[in-house]
GROMACS .gro file of C-alpha atoms in nm:
model
  436
    1MET     CA    1  10.189  -3.849   2.590
    2ARG     CA    2   9.909  -4.050   2.755
    3ARG     CA    3   9.667  -4.265   2.558
    4SER     CA    4   9.358  -4.478   2.616
    5HIS     CA    5   9.460  -4.772   2.398
    6SER     CA    6   9.124  -4.945   2.406
    7HIS     CA    7   8.970  -4.664   2.203
    8VAL     CA    8   9.226  -4.478   1.994
    9ALA     CA    9   9.275  -4.770   1.754
   10HIS     CA   10   8.927  -4.727   1.606
   11ALA     CA   11   8.970  -4.642   1.239
   12VAL     CA   12   8.617  -4.505   1.195
   13LEU     CA   13   8.503  -4.232   1.430
   14THR     CA   14   8.157  -4.273   1.581
   15PRO     CA   15   7.890  -4.005   1.532
   16VAL     CA   16   7.854  -3.729   1.791
   17LEU     CA   17   7.615  -3.864   2.051
   18LEU     CA   18   7.478  -3.719   2.373
   19SER     CA   19   7.275  -3.858   2.661
   20ALA     CA   20   7.016  -3.651   2.841
   21ALA     CA   21   6.875  -3.650   3.193
   22ALA     CA   22   6.585  -3.410   3.221
   23CYS     CA   23   6.545  -3.208   3.537
   24GLY     CA   24   6.194  -3.306   3.640
   25GLY     CA   25   6.125  -3.420   3.283
   26ASP     CA   26   6.117  -3.743   3.087
   27GLY     CA   27   6.494  -3.795   3.058
   28GLY     CA   28   6.483  -3.822   2.679
   29SER     CA   29   6.714  -3.651   2.431
   30ALA     CA   30   6.456  -3.541   2.176
   31ALA     CA   31   6.505  -3.185   2.062
   32ARG     CA   32   6.272  -2.925   2.209
   33GLY     CA   33   6.163  -2.578   2.112
   34LEU     CA   34   6.379  -2.283   2.209
   35ASP     CA   35   6.115  -2.171   2.461
   36SER     CA   36   6.151  -2.495   2.659
   37PRO     CA   37   6.262  -2.476   3.024
   38ASP     CA   38   6.623  -2.576   3.082
   39VAL     CA   39   6.684  -2.951   3.052
   40THR     CA   40   7.015  -3.086   3.178
   41ILE     CA   41   7.209  -3.318   2.947
   42SER     CA   42   7.517  -3.505   3.071
   43PRO     CA   43   7.736  -3.625   2.783
   44ALA     CA   44   7.986  -3.899   2.864
   45THR     CA   45   8.334  -3.866   2.714
   46ASP     CA   46   8.616  -4.107   2.643
   47THR     CA   47   8.970  -3.975   2.692
   48LEU     CA   48   9.177  -4.060   2.383
   49TYR     CA   49   9.516  -3.902   2.448
   50ALA     CA   50   9.698  -3.608   2.602
   51VAL     CA   51   9.994  -3.424   2.451
   52GLY     CA   52  10.238  -3.219   2.658
   53VAL     CA   53  10.499  -3.327   2.916
   54LEU     CA   54  10.749  -3.181   3.160
   55ASP     CA   55  11.040  -3.386   3.027
   56GLY     CA   56  11.038  -3.544   2.682
   57ALA     CA   57  11.101  -3.473   2.318
   58ASP     CA   58  11.137  -3.107   2.220
   59TRP     CA   59  10.808  -3.100   2.032
   60GLU     CA   60  10.601  -3.217   2.334
   61MET     CA   61  10.751  -2.977   2.590
   62PHE     CA   62  10.527  -2.683   2.511
   63GLY     CA   63  10.628  -2.322   2.556
   64ARG     CA   64  10.279  -2.176   2.509
   65VAL     CA   65   9.993  -2.341   2.325
   66ALA     CA   66   9.832  -2.053   2.138
   67ASP     CA   67   9.575  -2.249   1.937
   68VAL     CA   68   9.463  -2.597   1.828
   69ALA     CA   69   9.254  -2.728   1.538
   70PHE     CA   70   9.144  -3.055   1.374
   71ASP     CA   71   9.121  -3.143   1.008
   72ALA     CA   72   8.853  -3.363   0.848
   73ASP     CA   73   9.055  -3.680   0.917
   74GLY     CA   74   9.080  -3.612   1.290
   75THR     CA   75   9.443  -3.504   1.270
   76LEU     CA   76   9.524  -3.252   1.543
   77TYR     CA   77   9.733  -2.938   1.488
   78ILE     CA   78   9.883  -2.759   1.788
   79LEU     CA   79  10.035  -2.412   1.756
   80ASP     CA   80  10.319  -2.354   2.004
   81SER     CA   81  10.373  -1.980   1.993
   82ASP     CA   82  10.699  -1.982   2.189
   83ALA     CA   83  10.855  -2.250   1.969
   84GLY     CA   84  10.719  -2.092   1.652
   85HIS     CA   85  10.591  -2.417   1.506
   86VAL     CA   86  10.281  -2.629   1.449
   87ILE     CA   87  10.282  -2.983   1.590
   88VAL     CA   88  10.092  -3.246   1.390
   89ILE     CA   89   9.935  -3.540   1.579
   90ASP     CA   90   9.761  -3.824   1.395
   91PRO     CA   91   9.413  -3.953   1.495
   92ALA     CA   92   9.569  -4.224   1.712
   93GLY     CA   93   9.761  -3.965   1.914
   94ALA     CA   94  10.104  -4.026   1.755
   95PHE     CA   95  10.345  -3.750   1.660
   96VAL     CA   96  10.375  -3.692   1.284
   97ARG     CA   97  10.585  -3.379   1.227
   98THR     CA   98  10.632  -3.015   1.309
   99ILE     CA   99  10.559  -2.738   1.061
  100SER     CA  100  10.780  -2.427   1.050
  101ASN     CA  101  11.005  -2.294   1.326
  102LYS     CA  102  11.096  -1.970   1.501
  103GLY     CA  103  11.281  -1.726   1.280
  104GLU     CA  104  11.264  -1.445   1.028
  105GLY     CA  105  11.325  -1.635   0.706
  106PRO     CA  106  11.071  -1.753   0.447
  107GLY     CA  107  10.818  -1.985   0.605
  108GLU     CA  108  10.940  -1.911   0.957
  109LEU     CA  109  10.725  -1.765   1.234
  110ARG     CA  110  10.806  -1.479   1.471
  111LEU     CA  111  10.494  -1.436   1.687
  112PRO     CA  112  10.222  -1.679   1.575
  113THR     CA  113   9.891  -1.635   1.756
  114SER     CA  114   9.620  -1.834   1.579
  115LEU     CA  115   9.572  -2.138   1.359
  116ILE     CA  116   9.332  -2.215   1.076
  117VAL     CA  117   9.280  -2.549   0.901
  118PHE     CA  118   9.104  -2.499   0.569
  119GLY     CA  119   8.863  -2.745   0.413
  120ASP     CA  120   9.115  -2.828   0.137
  121GLY     CA  121   9.379  -2.931   0.394
  122ARG     CA  122   9.592  -2.616   0.393
  123ILE     CA  123   9.710  -2.482   0.728
  124GLY     CA  124   9.709  -2.110   0.799
  125VAL     CA  125   9.901  -1.943   1.081
  126ARG     CA  126   9.849  -1.580   1.170
  127ASP     CA  127  10.181  -1.418   1.264
  128VAL     CA  128  10.129  -1.086   1.443
  129ARG     CA  129  10.490  -0.975   1.421
  130ASN     CA  130  10.521  -1.066   1.052
  131ARG     CA  131  10.180  -0.903   0.990
  132SER     CA  132  10.079  -1.195   0.775
  133ILE     CA  133   9.900  -1.527   0.746
  134ALA     CA  134  10.145  -1.801   0.645
  135LEU     CA  135   9.991  -2.082   0.437
  136PHE     CA  136  10.137  -2.434   0.446
  137ASP     CA  137  10.046  -2.765   0.286
  138ARG     CA  138   9.985  -3.073   0.502
  139GLU     CA  139  10.351  -3.175   0.476
  140GLY     CA  140  10.465  -2.835   0.600
  141GLY     CA  141  10.570  -2.677   0.272
  142LEU     CA  142  10.522  -2.301   0.250
  143LEU     CA  143  10.258  -2.211  -0.009
  144ASP     CA  144  10.209  -1.838   0.045
  145ASP     CA  145  10.248  -1.554   0.290
  146VAL     CA  146   9.938  -1.333   0.286
  147ARG     CA  147  10.018  -0.983   0.409
  148ILE     CA  148   9.789  -0.798   0.651
  149ASP     CA  149   9.805  -0.421   0.608
  150PRO     CA  150   9.877  -0.284   0.958
  151GLU     CA  151   9.688   0.036   0.879
  152GLY     CA  152   9.394  -0.147   0.728
  153ALA     CA  153   9.154  -0.388   0.896
  154VAL     CA  154   9.343  -0.605   1.146
  155PRO     CA  155   9.191  -0.920   1.305
  156ALA     CA  156   9.091  -0.854   1.666
  157GLY     CA  157   8.974  -1.208   1.738
  158ARG     CA  158   9.009  -1.566   1.625
  159LEU     CA  159   8.996  -1.611   1.247
  160ARG     CA  160   8.726  -1.846   1.114
  161ALA     CA  161   8.743  -2.014   0.773
  162MET     CA  162   8.452  -1.984   0.531
  163PRO     CA  163   8.373  -2.247   0.264
  164ASP     CA  164   8.530  -2.024  -0.006
  165HIS     CA  165   8.855  -2.020   0.201
  166SER     CA  166   8.819  -1.658   0.299
  167LEU     CA  167   8.846  -1.577   0.671
  168ILE     CA  168   8.624  -1.372   0.899
  169ALA     CA  169   8.695  -1.212   1.235
  170PRO     CA  170   8.612  -0.905   1.441
  171ALA     CA  171   8.849  -0.632   1.322
  172ARG     CA  172   9.005  -0.304   1.421
  173ARG     CA  173   9.182  -0.030   1.228
  174MET     CA  174   9.493   0.100   1.397
  175SER     CA  175   9.660   0.436   1.341
  176PHE     CA  176  10.034   0.479   1.391
  177SER     CA  177  10.185   0.816   1.477
  178PRO     CA  178  10.469   0.964   1.684
  179GLU     CA  179  10.217   0.984   1.969
  180GLY     CA  180  10.158   0.611   1.959
  181ILE     CA  181   9.906   0.357   1.838
  182SER     CA  182   9.534   0.425   1.849
  183ASP     CA  183   9.219   0.244   1.744
  184ARG     CA  184   9.031   0.443   1.480
  185GLU     CA  185   8.760   0.185   1.414
  186GLN     CA  186   8.400   0.290   1.472
  187GLY     CA  187   8.142   0.034   1.576
  188ARG     CA  188   8.210  -0.340   1.587
  189PRO     CA  189   8.278  -0.463   1.234
  190ILE     CA  190   8.332  -0.824   1.135
  191THR     CA  191   8.569  -0.826   0.838
  192ARG     CA  192   8.631  -1.080   0.564
  193PHE     CA  193   9.001  -1.139   0.496
  194ARG     CA  194   9.071  -1.292   0.157
  195LEU     CA  195   9.384  -1.488   0.071
  196ASP     CA  196   9.475  -1.238  -0.202
  197GLY     CA  197   9.526  -0.979   0.075
  198SER     CA  198   9.202  -0.787   0.018
  199THR     CA  199   8.939  -0.720   0.286
  200ASP     CA  200   8.577  -0.613   0.298
  201LEU     CA  201   8.308  -0.564   0.560
  202PHE     CA  202   8.124  -0.891   0.626
  203HIS     CA  203   7.880  -0.771   0.891
  204ALA     CA  204   7.841  -0.475   1.126
  205ALA     CA  205   7.771  -0.618   1.470
  206TRP     CA  206   7.538  -0.431   1.701
  207ALA     CA  207   7.718  -0.158   1.892
  208PRO     CA  208   7.585   0.047   2.185
  209PRO     CA  209   7.619   0.425   2.198
  210PRO     CA  210   7.975   0.537   2.282
  211ARG     CA  211   8.046   0.599   2.649
  212GLU     CA  212   8.281   0.828   2.830
  213THR     CA  213   8.608   0.668   2.930
  214ARG     CA  214   8.909   0.759   3.140
  215THR     CA  215   9.266   0.704   3.024
  216ASP     CA  216   9.562   0.666   3.259
  217GLU     CA  217   9.929   0.675   3.170
  218ALA     CA  218  10.243   0.506   3.295
  219GLU     CA  219  10.594   0.608   3.195
  220THR     CA  220  10.930   0.459   3.279
  221GLY     CA  221  11.257   0.497   3.094
  222ASN     CA  222  11.178   0.560   2.727
  223ILE     CA  223  10.838   0.391   2.725
  224ARG     CA  224  10.497   0.550   2.778
  225ILE     CA  225  10.177   0.347   2.796
  226GLN     CA  226   9.819   0.470   2.787
  227MET     CA  227   9.548   0.240   2.920
  228GLU     CA  228   9.176   0.293   2.891
  229ALA     CA  229   8.941   0.157   3.153
  230GLY     CA  230   8.675  -0.058   2.995
  231GLU     CA  231   8.340  -0.191   3.104
  232ALA     CA  232   8.281  -0.500   3.313
  233PHE     CA  233   8.062  -0.768   3.155
  234PRO     CA  234   8.125  -0.638   2.800
  235LEU     CA  235   7.893  -0.711   2.512
  236PRO     CA  236   7.982  -1.038   2.342
  237LEU     CA  237   8.114  -1.052   1.988
  238ALA     CA  238   8.130  -1.428   1.946
  239LEU     CA  239   8.096  -1.604   1.613
  240ASP     CA  240   8.151  -1.934   1.437
  241VAL     CA  241   8.082  -2.085   1.095
  242LEU     CA  242   7.842  -2.366   1.001
  243SER     CA  243   7.926  -2.621   0.732
  244ASP     CA  244   7.711  -2.445   0.469
  245GLY     CA  245   7.880  -2.109   0.529
  246ARG     CA  246   7.617  -1.954   0.751
  247VAL     CA  247   7.762  -1.770   1.049
  248ALA     CA  248   7.625  -1.780   1.403
  249ILE     CA  249   7.694  -1.463   1.599
  250ALA     CA  250   7.608  -1.332   1.947
  251ASP     CA  251   7.648  -0.955   1.980
  252SER     CA  252   7.375  -0.825   2.212
  253VAL     CA  253   7.258  -0.814   2.574
  254GLY     CA  254   6.967  -1.057   2.538
  255TYR     CA  255   6.964  -1.427   2.452
  256ARG     CA  256   6.988  -1.376   2.080
  257VAL     CA  257   7.196  -1.575   1.828
  258LYS     CA  258   7.187  -1.426   1.479
  259LEU     CA  259   7.237  -1.646   1.175
  260LEU     CA  260   7.397  -1.472   0.876
  261ASP     CA  261   7.426  -1.598   0.520
  262VAL     CA  262   7.758  -1.629   0.334
  263GLU     CA  263   7.740  -1.259   0.245
  264GLY     CA  264   7.683  -1.148   0.605
  265ALA     CA  265   7.310  -1.071   0.574
  266LEU     CA  266   7.076  -1.167   0.859
  267VAL     CA  267   6.859  -1.470   0.774
  268SER     CA  268   6.718  -1.576   1.112
  269THR     CA  269   6.748  -1.535   1.487
  270LEU     CA  270   6.752  -1.793   1.767
  271GLU     CA  271   6.616  -1.669   2.100
  272ARG     CA  272   6.550  -1.836   2.436
  273PRO     CA  273   6.351  -1.688   2.728
  274VAL     CA  274   6.656  -1.627   2.948
  275PRO     CA  275   6.657  -1.265   3.068
  276PRO     CA  276   6.968  -1.059   3.146
  277VAL     CA  277   7.066  -1.025   3.513
  278ALA     CA  278   7.051  -0.674   3.661
  279VAL     CA  279   7.392  -0.559   3.787
  280THR     CA  280   7.355  -0.477   4.157
  281PRO     CA  281   7.607  -0.311   4.392
  282ALA     CA  282   7.682  -0.656   4.534
  283ILE     CA  283   7.764  -0.788   4.188
  284GLU     CA  284   7.987  -0.486   4.119
  285ALA     CA  285   8.178  -0.543   4.443
  286ALA     CA  286   8.219  -0.914   4.373
  287GLU     CA  287   8.352  -0.847   4.022
  288ARG     CA  288   8.603  -0.590   4.146
  289GLU     CA  289   8.716  -0.831   4.414
  290ARG     CA  290   8.756  -1.111   4.159
  291ARG     CA  291   8.967  -0.895   3.929
  292LEU     CA  292   9.185  -0.760   4.209
  293ALA     CA  293   9.248  -1.116   4.331
  294SER     CA  294   9.348  -1.216   3.977
  295LEU     CA  295   9.588  -0.922   3.959
  296GLU     CA  296   9.739  -1.006   4.297
  297SER     CA  297   9.804  -1.365   4.188
  298GLY     CA  298   9.990  -1.251   3.876
  299GLY     CA  299   9.701  -1.246   3.632
  300SER     CA  300   9.582  -0.962   3.412
  301GLY     CA  301   9.311  -0.849   3.649
  302GLY     CA  302   9.023  -1.018   3.473
  303GLY     CA  303   9.081  -0.899   3.118
  304GLY     CA  304   8.820  -0.750   2.893
  305GLY     CA  305   8.787  -0.420   3.075
  306ILE     CA  306   9.143  -0.294   3.025
  307MET     CA  307   9.298  -0.211   2.689
  308THR     CA  308   9.649  -0.103   2.594
  309LEU     CA  309   9.610   0.186   2.350
  310SER     CA  310   9.957   0.327   2.304
  311ILE     CA  311  10.318   0.224   2.350
  312THR     CA  312  10.571   0.485   2.243
  313ALA     CA  313  10.947   0.522   2.266
  314ALA     CA  314  11.097   0.861   2.346
  315ALA     CA  315  11.304   1.029   2.077
  316GLY     CA  316  11.671   0.938   2.084
  317SER     CA  317  11.613   0.632   2.300
  318GLY     CA  318  11.842   0.339   2.269
  319GLY     CA  319  11.995   0.057   2.463
  320GLY     CA  320  11.946  -0.315   2.459
  321GLY     CA  321  11.689  -0.534   2.622
  322ASN     CA  322  11.316  -0.497   2.638
  323PRO     CA  323  11.212  -0.203   2.859
  324MET     CA  324  10.866  -0.357   2.893
  325ASP     CA  325  11.032  -0.631   3.101
  326SER     CA  326  11.176  -0.384   3.353
  327GLU     CA  327  11.065  -0.404   3.714
  328GLY     CA  328  10.964  -0.037   3.706
  329MET     CA  329  10.733  -0.087   3.408
  330ARG     CA  330  10.578  -0.400   3.554
  331GLU     CA  331  10.499  -0.216   3.876
  332ALA     CA  332  10.359   0.084   3.685
  333LEU     CA  333  10.135  -0.143   3.480
  334ARG     CA  334  10.017  -0.327   3.789
  335GLN     CA  335   9.925   0.003   3.958
  336ILE     CA  336   9.735   0.128   3.653
  337ARG     CA  337   9.543  -0.198   3.629
  338GLU     CA  338   9.453  -0.176   3.996
  339ASP     CA  339   9.329   0.182   3.956
  340GLN     CA  340   9.130   0.089   3.647
  341ILE     CA  341   8.965  -0.205   3.825
  342ARG     CA  342   8.860   0.018   4.113
  343ASP     CA  343   8.709   0.267   3.863
  344LEU     CA  344   8.557  -0.002   3.642
  345ALA     CA  345   8.234   0.095   3.467
  346PHE     CA  346   7.938  -0.141   3.491
  347PRO     CA  347   7.639  -0.183   3.261
  348GLU     CA  348   7.286  -0.195   3.394
  349GLU     CA  349   7.254  -0.561   3.287
  350MET     CA  350   7.490  -0.851   3.227
  351PRO     CA  351   7.469  -0.987   2.870
  352VAL     CA  352   7.313  -1.334   2.871
  353ILE     CA  353   7.566  -1.486   2.628
  354THR     CA  354   7.943  -1.469   2.664
  355ASN     CA  355   8.059  -1.712   2.394
  356LEU     CA  356   7.944  -1.958   2.129
  357ALA     CA  357   8.096  -2.226   1.907
  358VAL     CA  358   7.974  -2.459   1.633
  359ASP     CA  359   8.065  -2.831   1.632
  360TRP     CA  360   8.118  -3.049   1.328
  361SER     CA  361   7.752  -3.158   1.336
  362ASP     CA  362   7.646  -2.792   1.311
  363ARG     CA  363   7.518  -2.777   1.667
  364ILE     CA  364   7.561  -2.437   1.829
  365TRP     CA  365   7.708  -2.441   2.181
  366VAL     CA  366   7.601  -2.126   2.363
  367GLN     CA  367   7.788  -2.021   2.678
  368ARG     CA  368   7.567  -1.825   2.917
  369SER     CA  369   7.704  -1.568   3.160
  370ALA     CA  370   7.726  -1.624   3.534
  371LEU     CA  371   7.777  -1.424   3.849
  372PRO     CA  372   8.139  -1.335   3.937
  373GLY     CA  373   8.332  -1.645   4.042
  374GLU     CA  374   8.068  -1.883   3.905
  375THR     CA  375   8.047  -2.088   3.586
  376GLY     CA  376   7.775  -2.037   3.329
  377THR     CA  377   7.546  -2.296   3.173
  378ILE     CA  378   7.605  -2.409   2.813
  379ASP     CA  379   7.302  -2.461   2.588
  380ILE     CA  380   7.316  -2.675   2.274
  381LEU     CA  381   7.095  -2.561   1.986
  382SER     CA  382   7.044  -2.637   1.620
  383ALA     CA  383   7.042  -2.373   1.350
  384ASP     CA  384   6.680  -2.454   1.266
  385GLY     CA  385   6.562  -2.364   1.614
  386ARG     CA  386   6.577  -2.681   1.822
  387TYR     CA  387   6.701  -2.696   2.181
  388PHE     CA  388   6.880  -3.019   2.276
  389GLY     CA  389   6.953  -2.932   2.636
  390SER     CA  390   7.199  -2.760   2.869
  391LEU     CA  391   7.529  -2.883   3.008
  392PRO     CA  392   7.563  -2.856   3.387
  393THR     CA  393   7.800  -2.595   3.524
  394ASP     CA  394   8.032  -2.866   3.658
  395GLY     CA  395   8.021  -3.066   3.335
  396LEU     CA  396   8.161  -3.048   2.983
  397ARG     CA  397   8.281  -2.706   2.861
  398ILE     CA  398   8.318  -2.558   2.512
  399PRO     CA  399   8.651  -2.698   2.385
  400ARG     CA  400   8.928  -2.501   2.221
  401ALA     CA  401   8.860  -2.705   1.905
  402PHE     CA  402   8.589  -2.938   1.779
  403GLY     CA  403   8.677  -3.224   1.548
  404PRO     CA  404   8.493  -3.483   1.338
  405GLY     CA  405   8.316  -3.773   1.506
  406GLY     CA  406   8.270  -3.599   1.838
  407LEU     CA  407   8.634  -3.504   1.898
  408LEU     CA  408   8.701  -3.224   2.147
  409ALA     CA  409   9.040  -3.070   2.226
  410TYR     CA  410   9.101  -2.884   2.552
  411VAL     CA  411   9.409  -2.682   2.645
  412GLU     CA  412   9.472  -2.720   3.016
  413ARG     CA  413   9.739  -2.746   3.284
  414ASP     CA  414   9.806  -3.060   3.488
  415ASP     CA  415   9.887  -3.088   3.858
  416LEU     CA  416  10.247  -2.983   3.790
  417ASP     CA  417  10.129  -2.674   3.600
  418ILE     CA  418  10.247  -2.827   3.272
  419GLN     CA  419  10.043  -2.716   2.972
  420ARG     CA  420   9.893  -2.998   2.771
  421VAL     CA  421   9.629  -3.066   2.509
  422LEU     CA  422   9.366  -3.321   2.611
  423VAL     CA  423   9.162  -3.492   2.338
  424VAL     CA  424   8.835  -3.663   2.424
  425ARG     CA  425   8.542  -3.801   2.227
  426LEU     CA  426   8.174  -3.785   2.307
  427MET     CA  427   8.061  -4.142   2.366
  428ALA     CA  428   7.775  -4.320   2.188
  429ASP     CA  429   7.494  -4.324   2.442
  430GLU     CA  430   7.192  -4.173   2.272
  431GLN     CA  431   7.192  -4.000   1.936
  432LEU     CA  432   7.064  -3.649   1.874
  433GLU     CA  433   6.885  -3.693   1.546
  434GLY     CA  434   6.928  -3.466   1.246
  435ALA     CA  435   7.152  -3.204   1.396
  436ARG     CA  436   7.316  -3.109   1.067
   0.00000   0.00000   0.00000
């Protein structure tokens, strides 16, 4: 673990502050209207600590960091999916404890994928293989295990906590049959998951008309996989929750952030005059090239446009080991992905927004799209329609988790390809007034 000792000893966290340097403007940080031209802001950060080493204690040698989150005190929680536990780090960067472990007993985790820290201090861990959300207290004691019906609404994105301790996320409804697993959800619903196990529709995100798709198959041994080619530059379905329970969501092609109330009803819309980019043949070729290069280097081929729809085992199959790990299956999957990339469908326009997140001061960080191989600009807005400025493409990015007092947590890899969690704080240069 690495620390910046001159700063981590502060007991009181400073407010979130940003400095601004206007491009051709006055250089001030006063909020502007949403129709303002882009103004570059360059926040300075102070590195507090980093967690994750090649050789050290078991807890700090990560298998795979699946998620991170802060609580209201600035305590950091790190979910290591491979180890099946949550690592607790205090605000000074010191190890406190681990919560849970890998296993199949009560309170143990099999395949944890996401982490939620509730306002009352409880910690929730979604376990895909257990089909549940395990609830723990701050000391790691198991409080409950909330079941997720596999044939009901299933989270298809990161779960976000609401003030009433319910959770919201994009959702899908899966059907299970001898022919395999299929998605029977229509449209793009955002579902509320309650801690009593019930669900209801929170909001129906905008969905385009259905398009024709092509499905390819791969089969080896007793496993058959169907994969459906998707669309490059897919519509966003990004959301996050403000402190009062309103939800910011981006779900369309244009620069449009919808604000929903606690019941999922639209209350207002934030729009900036940033038009979508027309998808040209040159852009299509560059995107295919980028995805094929990712596949060649061992990646997934760009993600987003390829979906696994069905994995089935032939009747009477047996034997040990995981057939998905066989060389034959890996090669079959690689060939399907390559074919799907070459046949990738493209929209007429690239959506302007690809992601958004809300910090602890209720500022909305909006990630704009970019041409293949480039990095998009990030705008910072307020929910009442003010524009604070845009982060440069080579500057600060949206973190994996925001924390109180300007804390940001990033999951990254160092020069030795060791996964670590880096925690920084926005420094006090010039305050953005009244962001909450």
